[in-house]
XYZ file of C-alpha atoms in Angstrom:
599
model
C 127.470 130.722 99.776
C 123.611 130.626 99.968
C 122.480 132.160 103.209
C 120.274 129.754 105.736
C 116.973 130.937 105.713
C 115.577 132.001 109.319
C 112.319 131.444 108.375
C 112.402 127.910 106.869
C 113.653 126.525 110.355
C 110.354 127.066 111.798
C 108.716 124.327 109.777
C 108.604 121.145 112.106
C 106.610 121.388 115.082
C 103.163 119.586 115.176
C 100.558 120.957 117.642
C 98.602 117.593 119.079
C 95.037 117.674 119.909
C 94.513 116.279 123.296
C 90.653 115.072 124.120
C 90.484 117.804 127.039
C 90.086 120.497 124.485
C 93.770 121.607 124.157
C 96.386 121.928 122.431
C 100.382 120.745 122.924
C 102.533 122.588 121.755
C 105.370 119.281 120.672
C 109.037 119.209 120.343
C 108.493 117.339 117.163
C 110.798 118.827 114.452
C 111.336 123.038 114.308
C 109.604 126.000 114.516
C 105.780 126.420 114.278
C 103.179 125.103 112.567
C 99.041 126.517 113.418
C 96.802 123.882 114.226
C 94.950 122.570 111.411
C 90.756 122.492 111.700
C 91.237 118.881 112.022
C 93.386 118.758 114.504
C 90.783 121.476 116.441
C 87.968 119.138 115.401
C 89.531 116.139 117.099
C 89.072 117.895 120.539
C 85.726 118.077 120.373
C 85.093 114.871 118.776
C 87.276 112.806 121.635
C 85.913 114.784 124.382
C 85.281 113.243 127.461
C 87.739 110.640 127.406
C 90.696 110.391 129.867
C 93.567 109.753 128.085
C 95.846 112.113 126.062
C 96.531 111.798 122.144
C 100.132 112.590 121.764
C 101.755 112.668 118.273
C 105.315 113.526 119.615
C 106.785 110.192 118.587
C 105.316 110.126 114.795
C 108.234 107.187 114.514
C 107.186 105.264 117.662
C 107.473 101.376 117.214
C 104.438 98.797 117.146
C 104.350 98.516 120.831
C 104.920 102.216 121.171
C 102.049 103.849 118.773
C 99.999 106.340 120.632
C 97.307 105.746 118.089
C 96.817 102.297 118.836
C 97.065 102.388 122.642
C 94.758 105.451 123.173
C 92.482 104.745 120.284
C 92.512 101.263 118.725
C 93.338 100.361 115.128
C 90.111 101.696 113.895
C 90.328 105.297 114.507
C 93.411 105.599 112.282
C 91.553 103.472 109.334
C 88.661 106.056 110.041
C 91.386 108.801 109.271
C 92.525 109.604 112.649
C 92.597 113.267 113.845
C 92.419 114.136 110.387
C 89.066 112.016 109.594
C 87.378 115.850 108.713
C 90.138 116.045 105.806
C 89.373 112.819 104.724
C 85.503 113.204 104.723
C 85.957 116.117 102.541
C 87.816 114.455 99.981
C 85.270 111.955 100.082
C 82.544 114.456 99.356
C 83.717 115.958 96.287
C 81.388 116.024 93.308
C 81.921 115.314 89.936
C 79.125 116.454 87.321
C 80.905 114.412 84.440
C 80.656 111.369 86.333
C 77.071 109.628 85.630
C 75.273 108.077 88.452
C 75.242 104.243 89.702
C 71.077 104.645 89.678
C 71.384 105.882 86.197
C 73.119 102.699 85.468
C 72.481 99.620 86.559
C 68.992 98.172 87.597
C 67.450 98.501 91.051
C 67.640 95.886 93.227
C 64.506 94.716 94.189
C 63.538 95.105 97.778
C 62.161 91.182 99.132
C 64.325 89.489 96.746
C 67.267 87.921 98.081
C 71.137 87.794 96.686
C 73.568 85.641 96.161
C 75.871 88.029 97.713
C 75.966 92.128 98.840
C 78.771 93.946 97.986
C 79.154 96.999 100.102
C 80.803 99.794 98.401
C 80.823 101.387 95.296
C 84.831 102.560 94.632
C 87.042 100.416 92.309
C 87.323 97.629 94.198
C 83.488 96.930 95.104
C 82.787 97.277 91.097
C 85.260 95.416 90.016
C 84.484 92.339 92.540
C 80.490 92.551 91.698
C 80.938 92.560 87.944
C 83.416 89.498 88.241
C 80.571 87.749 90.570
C 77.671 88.659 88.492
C 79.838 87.374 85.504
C 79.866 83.908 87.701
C 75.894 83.943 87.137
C 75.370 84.678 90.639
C 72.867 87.688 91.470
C 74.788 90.784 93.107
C 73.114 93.633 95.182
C 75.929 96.433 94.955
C 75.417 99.027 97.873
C 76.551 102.181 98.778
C 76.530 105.955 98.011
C 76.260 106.884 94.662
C 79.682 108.740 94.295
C 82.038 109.398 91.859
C 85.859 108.524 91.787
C 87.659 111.473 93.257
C 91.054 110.165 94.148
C 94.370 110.341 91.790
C 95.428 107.162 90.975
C 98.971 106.105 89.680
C 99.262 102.835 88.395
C 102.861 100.644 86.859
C 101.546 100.907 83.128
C 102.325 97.100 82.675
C 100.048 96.101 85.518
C 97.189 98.169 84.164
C 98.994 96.636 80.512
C 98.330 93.314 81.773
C 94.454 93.686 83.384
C 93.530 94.509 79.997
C 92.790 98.269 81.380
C 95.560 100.422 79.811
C 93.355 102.180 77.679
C 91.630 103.719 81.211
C 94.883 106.054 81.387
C 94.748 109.433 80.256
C 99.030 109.918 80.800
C 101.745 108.246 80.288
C 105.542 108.755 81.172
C 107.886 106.329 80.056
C 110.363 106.795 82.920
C 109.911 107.327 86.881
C 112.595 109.683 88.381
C 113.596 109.550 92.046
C 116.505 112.047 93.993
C 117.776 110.052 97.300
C 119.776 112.785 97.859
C 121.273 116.192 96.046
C 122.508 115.180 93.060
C 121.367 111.298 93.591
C 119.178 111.152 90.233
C 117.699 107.636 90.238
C 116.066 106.600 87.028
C 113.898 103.326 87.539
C 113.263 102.869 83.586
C 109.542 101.617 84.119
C 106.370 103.507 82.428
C 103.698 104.920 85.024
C 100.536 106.172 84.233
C 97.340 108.192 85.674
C 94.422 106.454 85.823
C 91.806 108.714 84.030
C 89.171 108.148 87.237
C 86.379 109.145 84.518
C 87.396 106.526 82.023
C 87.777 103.964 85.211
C 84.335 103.976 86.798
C 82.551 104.169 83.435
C 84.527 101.145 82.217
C 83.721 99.120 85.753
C 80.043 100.284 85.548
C 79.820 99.021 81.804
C 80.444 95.626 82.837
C 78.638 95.526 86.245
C 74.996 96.685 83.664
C 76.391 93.884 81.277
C 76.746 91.300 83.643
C 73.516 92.194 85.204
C 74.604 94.140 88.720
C 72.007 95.481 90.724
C 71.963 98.719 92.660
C 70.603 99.625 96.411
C 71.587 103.141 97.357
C 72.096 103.284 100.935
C 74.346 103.899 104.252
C 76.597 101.403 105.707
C 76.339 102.296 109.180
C 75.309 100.472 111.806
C 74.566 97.476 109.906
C 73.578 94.542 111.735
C 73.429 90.487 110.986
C 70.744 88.242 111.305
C 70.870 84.772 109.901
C 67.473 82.748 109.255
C 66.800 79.493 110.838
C 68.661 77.129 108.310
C 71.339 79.600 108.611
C 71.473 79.641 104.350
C 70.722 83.032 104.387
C 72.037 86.563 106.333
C 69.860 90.111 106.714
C 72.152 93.566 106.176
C 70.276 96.062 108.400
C 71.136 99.417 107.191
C 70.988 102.666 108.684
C 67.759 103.441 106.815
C 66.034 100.401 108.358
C 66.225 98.390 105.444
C 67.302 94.608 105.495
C 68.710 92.820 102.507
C 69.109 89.311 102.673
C 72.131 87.595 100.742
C 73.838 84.120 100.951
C 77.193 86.376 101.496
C 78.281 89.497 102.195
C 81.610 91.404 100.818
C 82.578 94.311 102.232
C 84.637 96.754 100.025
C 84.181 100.318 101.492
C 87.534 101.105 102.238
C 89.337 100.603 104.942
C 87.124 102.359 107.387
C 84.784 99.643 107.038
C 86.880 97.452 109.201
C 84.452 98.579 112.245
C 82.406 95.551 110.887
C 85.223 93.257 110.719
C 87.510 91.189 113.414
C 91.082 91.391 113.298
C 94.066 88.757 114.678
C 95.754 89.620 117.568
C 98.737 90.359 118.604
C 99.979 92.342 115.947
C 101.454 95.879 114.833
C 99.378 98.271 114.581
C 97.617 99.983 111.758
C 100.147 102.746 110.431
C 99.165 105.746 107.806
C 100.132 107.165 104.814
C 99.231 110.810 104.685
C 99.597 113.171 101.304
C 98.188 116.774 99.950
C 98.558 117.804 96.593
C 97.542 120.183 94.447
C 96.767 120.032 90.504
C 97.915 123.139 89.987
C 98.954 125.498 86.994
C 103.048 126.728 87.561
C 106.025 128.256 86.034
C 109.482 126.767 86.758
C 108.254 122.951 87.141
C 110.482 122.409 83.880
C 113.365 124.280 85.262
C 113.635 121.503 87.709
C 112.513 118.672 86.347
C 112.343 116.556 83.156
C 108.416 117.064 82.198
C 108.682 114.077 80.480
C 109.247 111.948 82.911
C 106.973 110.678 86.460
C 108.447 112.506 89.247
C 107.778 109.190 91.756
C 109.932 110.768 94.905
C 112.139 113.265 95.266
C 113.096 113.077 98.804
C 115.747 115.995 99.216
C 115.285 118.268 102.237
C 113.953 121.740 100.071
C 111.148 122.020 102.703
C 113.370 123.333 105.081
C 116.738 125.969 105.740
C 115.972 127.783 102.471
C 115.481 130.821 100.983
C 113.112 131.138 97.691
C 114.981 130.046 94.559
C 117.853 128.443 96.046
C 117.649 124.866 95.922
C 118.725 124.486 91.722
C 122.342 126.437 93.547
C 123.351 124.138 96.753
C 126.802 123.301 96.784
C 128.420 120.527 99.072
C 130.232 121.345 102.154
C 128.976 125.289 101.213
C 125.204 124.662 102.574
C 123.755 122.598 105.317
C 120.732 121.427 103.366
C 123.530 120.631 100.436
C 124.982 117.222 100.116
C 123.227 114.354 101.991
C 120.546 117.409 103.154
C 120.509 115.777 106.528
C 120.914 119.148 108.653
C 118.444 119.228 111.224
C 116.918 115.975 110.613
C 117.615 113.956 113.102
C 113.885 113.391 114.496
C 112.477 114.517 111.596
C 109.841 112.467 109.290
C 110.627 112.025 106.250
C 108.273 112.884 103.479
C 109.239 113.747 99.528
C 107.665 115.334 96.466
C 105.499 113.101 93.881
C 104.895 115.216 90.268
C 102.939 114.273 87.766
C 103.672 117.055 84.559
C 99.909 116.668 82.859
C 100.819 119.207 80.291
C 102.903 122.344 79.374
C 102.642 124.484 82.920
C 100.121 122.427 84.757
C 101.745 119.507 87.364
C 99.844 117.800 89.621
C 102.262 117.910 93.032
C 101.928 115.997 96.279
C 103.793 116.169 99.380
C 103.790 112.596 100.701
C 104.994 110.562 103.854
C 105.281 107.192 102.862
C 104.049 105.575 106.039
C 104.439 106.502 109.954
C 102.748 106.180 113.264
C 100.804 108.471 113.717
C 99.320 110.186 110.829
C 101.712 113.258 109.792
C 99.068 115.780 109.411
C 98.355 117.469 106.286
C 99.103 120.568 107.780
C 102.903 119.590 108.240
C 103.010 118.139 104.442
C 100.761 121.426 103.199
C 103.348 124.168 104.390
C 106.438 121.316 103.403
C 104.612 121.532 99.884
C 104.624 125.373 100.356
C 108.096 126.041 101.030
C 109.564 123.188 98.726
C 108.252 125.104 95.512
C 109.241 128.302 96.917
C 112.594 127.135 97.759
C 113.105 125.434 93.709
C 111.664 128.706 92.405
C 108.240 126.606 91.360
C 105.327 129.640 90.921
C 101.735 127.967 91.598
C 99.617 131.043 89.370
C 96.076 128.640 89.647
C 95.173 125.825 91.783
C 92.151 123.485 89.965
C 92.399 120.794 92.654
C 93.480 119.774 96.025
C 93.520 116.533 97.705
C 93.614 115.369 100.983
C 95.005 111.178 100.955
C 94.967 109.202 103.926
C 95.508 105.587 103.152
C 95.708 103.386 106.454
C 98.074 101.054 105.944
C 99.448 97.682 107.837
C 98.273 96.437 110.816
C 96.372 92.878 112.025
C 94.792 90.970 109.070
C 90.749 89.491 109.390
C 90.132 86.015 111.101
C 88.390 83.823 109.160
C 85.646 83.095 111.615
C 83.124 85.971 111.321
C 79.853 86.082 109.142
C 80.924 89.227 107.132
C 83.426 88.749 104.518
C 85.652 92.105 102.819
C 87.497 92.910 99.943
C 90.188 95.508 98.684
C 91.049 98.030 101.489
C 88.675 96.730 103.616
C 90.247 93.313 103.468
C 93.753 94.625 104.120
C 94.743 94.360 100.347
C 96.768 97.774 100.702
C 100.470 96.946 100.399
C 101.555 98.192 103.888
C 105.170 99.616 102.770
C 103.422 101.512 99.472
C 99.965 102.420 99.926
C 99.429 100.269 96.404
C 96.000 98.349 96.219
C 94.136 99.539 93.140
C 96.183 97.616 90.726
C 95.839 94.226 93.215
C 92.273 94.687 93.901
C 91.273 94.807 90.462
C 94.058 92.171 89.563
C 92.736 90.029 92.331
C 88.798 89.948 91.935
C 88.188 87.706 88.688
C 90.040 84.724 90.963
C 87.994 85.791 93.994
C 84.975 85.922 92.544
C 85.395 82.287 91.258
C 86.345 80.987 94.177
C 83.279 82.409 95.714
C 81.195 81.292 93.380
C 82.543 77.600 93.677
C 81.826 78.030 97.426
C 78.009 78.837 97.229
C 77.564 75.666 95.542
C 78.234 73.929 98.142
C 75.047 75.148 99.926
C 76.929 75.515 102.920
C 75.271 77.909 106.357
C 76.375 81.471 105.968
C 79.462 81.267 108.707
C 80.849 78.446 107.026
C 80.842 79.472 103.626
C 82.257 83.254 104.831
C 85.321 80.861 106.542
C 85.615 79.465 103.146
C 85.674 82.301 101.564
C 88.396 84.328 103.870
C 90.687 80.894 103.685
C 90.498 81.571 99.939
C 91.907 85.138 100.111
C 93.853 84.904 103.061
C 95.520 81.636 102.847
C 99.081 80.907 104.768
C 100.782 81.530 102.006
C 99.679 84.830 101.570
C 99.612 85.667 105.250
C 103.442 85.305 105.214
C 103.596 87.509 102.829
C 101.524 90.019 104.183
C 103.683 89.462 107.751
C 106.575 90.082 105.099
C 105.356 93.451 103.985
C 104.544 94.755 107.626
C 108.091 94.001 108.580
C 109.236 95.910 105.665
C 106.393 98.605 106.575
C 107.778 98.569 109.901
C 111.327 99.313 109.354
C 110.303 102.073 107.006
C 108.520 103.512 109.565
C 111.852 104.003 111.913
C 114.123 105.683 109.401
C 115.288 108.766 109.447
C 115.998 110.641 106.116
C 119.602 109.644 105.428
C 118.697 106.059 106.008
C 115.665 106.344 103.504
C 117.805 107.372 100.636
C 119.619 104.471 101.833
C 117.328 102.031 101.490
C 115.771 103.401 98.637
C 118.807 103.487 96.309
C 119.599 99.864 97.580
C 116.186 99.038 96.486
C 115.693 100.511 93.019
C 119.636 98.701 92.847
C 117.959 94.774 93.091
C 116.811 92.905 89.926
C 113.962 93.962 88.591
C 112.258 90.987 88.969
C 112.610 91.652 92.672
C 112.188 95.325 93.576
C 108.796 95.454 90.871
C 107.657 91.812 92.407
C 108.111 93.825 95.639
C 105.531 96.744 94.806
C 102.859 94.490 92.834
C 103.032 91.966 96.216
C 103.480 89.402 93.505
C 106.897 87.559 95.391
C 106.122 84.164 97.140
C 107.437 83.952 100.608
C 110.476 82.134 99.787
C 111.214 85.204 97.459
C 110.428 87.660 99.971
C 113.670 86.181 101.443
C 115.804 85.947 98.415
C 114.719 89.270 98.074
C 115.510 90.346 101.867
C 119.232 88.544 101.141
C 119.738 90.247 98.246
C 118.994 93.735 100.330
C 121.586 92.617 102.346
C 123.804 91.808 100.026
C 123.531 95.307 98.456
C 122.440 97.793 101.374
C 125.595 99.610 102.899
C 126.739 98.873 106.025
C 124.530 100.977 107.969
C 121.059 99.253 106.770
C 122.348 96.064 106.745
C 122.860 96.792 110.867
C 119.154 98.375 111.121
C 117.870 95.381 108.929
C 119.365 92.639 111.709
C 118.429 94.953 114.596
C 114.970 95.348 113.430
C 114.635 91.490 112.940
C 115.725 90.590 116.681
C 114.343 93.307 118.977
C 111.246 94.927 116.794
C 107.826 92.984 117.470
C 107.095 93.051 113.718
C 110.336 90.905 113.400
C 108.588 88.240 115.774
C 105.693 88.478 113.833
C 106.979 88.095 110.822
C 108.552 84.712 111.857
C 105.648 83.526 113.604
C 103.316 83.883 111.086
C 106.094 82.294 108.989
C 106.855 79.462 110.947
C 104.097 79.000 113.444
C 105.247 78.332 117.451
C 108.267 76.712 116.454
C 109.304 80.430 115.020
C 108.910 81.657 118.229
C 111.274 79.686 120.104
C 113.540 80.159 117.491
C 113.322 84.012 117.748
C 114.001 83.987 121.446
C 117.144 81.918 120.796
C 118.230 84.842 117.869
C 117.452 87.421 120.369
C 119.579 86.197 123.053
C 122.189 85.311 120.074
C 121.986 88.530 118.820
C 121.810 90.777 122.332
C 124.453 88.439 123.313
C 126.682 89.255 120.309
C 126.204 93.078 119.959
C 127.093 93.449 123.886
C 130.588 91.895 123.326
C 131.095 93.384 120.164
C 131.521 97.135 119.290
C 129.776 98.314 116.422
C 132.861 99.047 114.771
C 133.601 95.394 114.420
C 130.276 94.627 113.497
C 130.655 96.959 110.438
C 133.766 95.287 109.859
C 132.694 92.124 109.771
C 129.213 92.971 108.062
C 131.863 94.692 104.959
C 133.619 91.448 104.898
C 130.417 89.449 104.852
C 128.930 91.540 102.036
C 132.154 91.631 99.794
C 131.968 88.370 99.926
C 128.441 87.773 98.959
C 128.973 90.555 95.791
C 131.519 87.727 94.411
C 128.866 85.535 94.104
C 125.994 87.795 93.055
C 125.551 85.440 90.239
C 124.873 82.106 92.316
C 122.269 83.675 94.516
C 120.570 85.139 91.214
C 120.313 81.692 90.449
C 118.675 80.519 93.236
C 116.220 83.469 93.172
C 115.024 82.353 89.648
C 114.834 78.515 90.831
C 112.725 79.670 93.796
């Protein structure tokens, strides 16, 4: 029998900043973790404010997110307590990387735009060279940065953008473990995106389609619209004003500080990650290094001893089997691998999406003792990285002056942390319809109400209200019921569970694809699916936004249907019946396959 190990317990408990200057020691998980320099940073930072930020309930529910309620929606897409993390992965340098200035032309100060974009990552070059390729003049702005972020893409998506020759590795199957001995093979081909290869490739087109270039700050920007109203001035932080007959936003999600949101939505919800590209020994031992490691989400973080984790045995080991020992407030988080070559991986510890941020220190020392624990030796570290991705949360209104694009507009999937793949899918189509907008001559608010109709339409809203359910949910599991879901999931047609990722599904098959969840999940989701429908607020907004008020009176009558139902009904039954009601549905699979492809 493999022995416990004493000092893996202590791996769980998250010390939370408060803005008085100290520091909580929190029940979270287990044992000890040291406060990480941006957790100590966040005291300072919030000082002087009265109310305590308390990351005890990193599982909390949209109306119970300590985030939201002490800070507001945009301190977590600023990076919440760990915004000092995320500033220094913003700030890395890359020599091999030529400049924007170096590039494109200079915009020329007096002269006014068609349209500023603001922001120079993916998105914000993709969108201007799609606009300038409209024959509309584009001021790009921003800080002359390179690409720094690691970037995983579905090689068919990149396949189909015409962009697959921007990835420097390819695996031509994705490997998941919901579980010990739970090997999941998906049977799709992911690749990296070579970041190099990516910006020079976007720049290319932006100097061939005749992009301009204004290096400067975002902050503090301000509107003013002339007298006919055709026109807006971008103050920027230098004192500069650059007049355009639009303005895109597509800095990230950060920049949402310019931007106003619905309300009466979830809250914004994170997904945190820190990995290494690293040189090892043992990664092959492990895993198949010719395949994407996309999650592993077995519990070697925790109640082992170094080199152990290849020998758990079922009912001999309490991390063995299911691995849920110890879990039961635990967040989840797994391992993401990407074998670059012979002995060097590129490894990330990642929580797929909770509320609050888990903080890098947790996933860091998870990381730590996960390689330990396989008997993976790290001999050189080239590269760390530090991801927060804000994800969910209340979409833009239409009526503001300021339009956005990419993170910034919300085009992050919520349950994934995807958007690279849409945002560069989505701009030649946004750009058009942009460009069909302007000549119409319209004032400045009208045509940015035009122009956020066009990329937020109903249809897509639903959708998006969809996702954040799904985002939701997620967000509530424990570990056992994550490998639950997940192995339901990667279980669906294809068509389905890849529409899913890509946010390619309609609304009406976002619900064939919730049925067919249903129709496959065990009994134990399928409960947590219906639960989360009638008594989470992301179930009411969901039907609200799909259904309008008429939704909502509909919801209350499910609610007291469903409250009125469970109360007179043990859960036993329920099971019961749900097993009946999904035996059933497996008999006719093929009918409601049908119906999926006629929707």
């Amino acid at each position: 029998m493999i022995p416990v190990s004493q000092t893996n317990l202590q791996s769980n408990v998250l010390f939370a900043s408060n803005v008085l200057g100290q520091h909580t020691l929190v029940q979270r998980e287990r044992g000890n973790i040291p406060v990480s320099s941006a957790s100590q940073f966040c005291s300072t930072r919030l000082r002087g404010s009265s109310k305590r930020f308390d990351i005890t309930r990193a599982v909390a529910t949209t109306t119970e997110a300590p985030a939201r309620e002490a800070f507001g929606d945009q301190f977590v897409r600023e990076g919440s307590y760990e915004s000092p993390l995320v500033e220094l992965q913003a700030s890395k340098s890359d020599e091999e990387q030529s400049s924007i200035a170096a590039t494109l032309l200079a915009f020329r100060p007096g002269t006014v735009a068609d349209v500023c974009v603001i922001g120079c990552g993916p998105a914000g070059l993709a969108l201007s060279s799609e606009l300038a390729k409209q024959g509309l003049s584009v001021c790009l702005i921003g800080n002359d940065v390179p690409f720094v972020n690691n970037y995983g893409v579905w090689v068919d998506e990149f396949r189909d953008l015409g962009l697959e020759q921007n990835l420097d590795r390819i695996w031509e199957d994705a490997l998941c473990y919901f579980g010990e001995g739970k090997e999941v093979r998906i049977g799709r081909q992911y690749g990296r995106v070579c970041r190099r290869r990516l910006r020079k490739h976007l720049l290319q087109r932006c100097q061939q389609n005749g992009v301009q270039f204004l290096a400067g700050l975002m902050h503090e920007m301000e509107t003013e619209q002339t007298s006919d109203m055709a026109t807006a001035g971008i103050r920027l932080a230098d004192g500069q004003v650059v007049r355009s007959r639009l303005t895109v936003v597509a800095a990230g999600a950060a920049a949402g500080k310019f931007l106003h949101y619905e309300k009466a939505a979830p809250a914004v919800a994170a997904q945190t990650a820190y990995g290494i590209e690293a040189e090892v020994e043992g990664y092959e031992d492990n895993y198949d290094a010719e395949s994407m490691l996309f999650m592993d989400f077995r519990r070697h973080h925790t109640g082992l001893w170094p080199d152990t984790a290849t020998r758990l045995k079922d009912h001999e080991h309490p991390a063995a089997g299911d691995g849920v020992w110890g879990s039961q407030q635990e967040v989840p988080s797994f391992l993401y691998g990407m074998p670059l070559q012979p002995g060097r991986v590129f490894l990330e510890e990642t929580c797929l999406v909770t509320k609050p941020a888990l903080p890098f220190a947790v996933l860091k020392r998870r990381l730590e003792r996960r390689l330990k624990a396989m008997g993976i030796k790290v001999k050189k570290i080239h590269e760390e990285e530090w991801s927060f991705i804000p994800v969910g949360g209340p979409l833009p209104v239409a009526q503001q002056p300021i339009t956005a694009f990419g993170a910034a507009a919300n085009l992050v999937h919520p349950a994934t942390g995807y958007s690279i793949a849409r945002s560069l899918r989505e701009a030649p189509a946004f750009a058009q319809e942009v460009a069909s907008l302007l000549r119409k001559q319209q004032a400045v608010g009208d045509t940015a109400e035009s122009v956020w109709d066009a990329l937020w339409p109903q249809e897509k809203r639903r959708q998006a209200a969809f996702h954040v359910f799904g985002m939701e949910l997620l967000a509530q599991l424990d570990i056992q019921a994550t490998n639950n879901f997940f192995s339901t999931f990667f279980r669906l047609p294809d068509r389905y569970w890849r529409g899913f990722l890509a946010s390619s599904l309609s609304s009406r098959q976002l619900i064939v694809f919730a049925m067919w969840m249903m129709v496959r999940a065990p009994p134990s989701i399928q409960f947590k699916l219906m639960q989360h429908m009638l008594l989470d607020p992301a179930g009411k907004y969901m039907l609200r936004t799909y259904a309008g008020a008429l939704a909502t009176c509909r919801y209350f009558l499910c609610v007291a249907f469903g409250l009125s139902n469970f109360l007179s009904t043990s859960y036993a039954l329920v099971v019961a019946v749900t097993e009946a009601i999904t035996s059933a549905a497996n008999r006719s699979c093929s009918v409601l396959h049908n119906v999926g492809l006629m929707l």
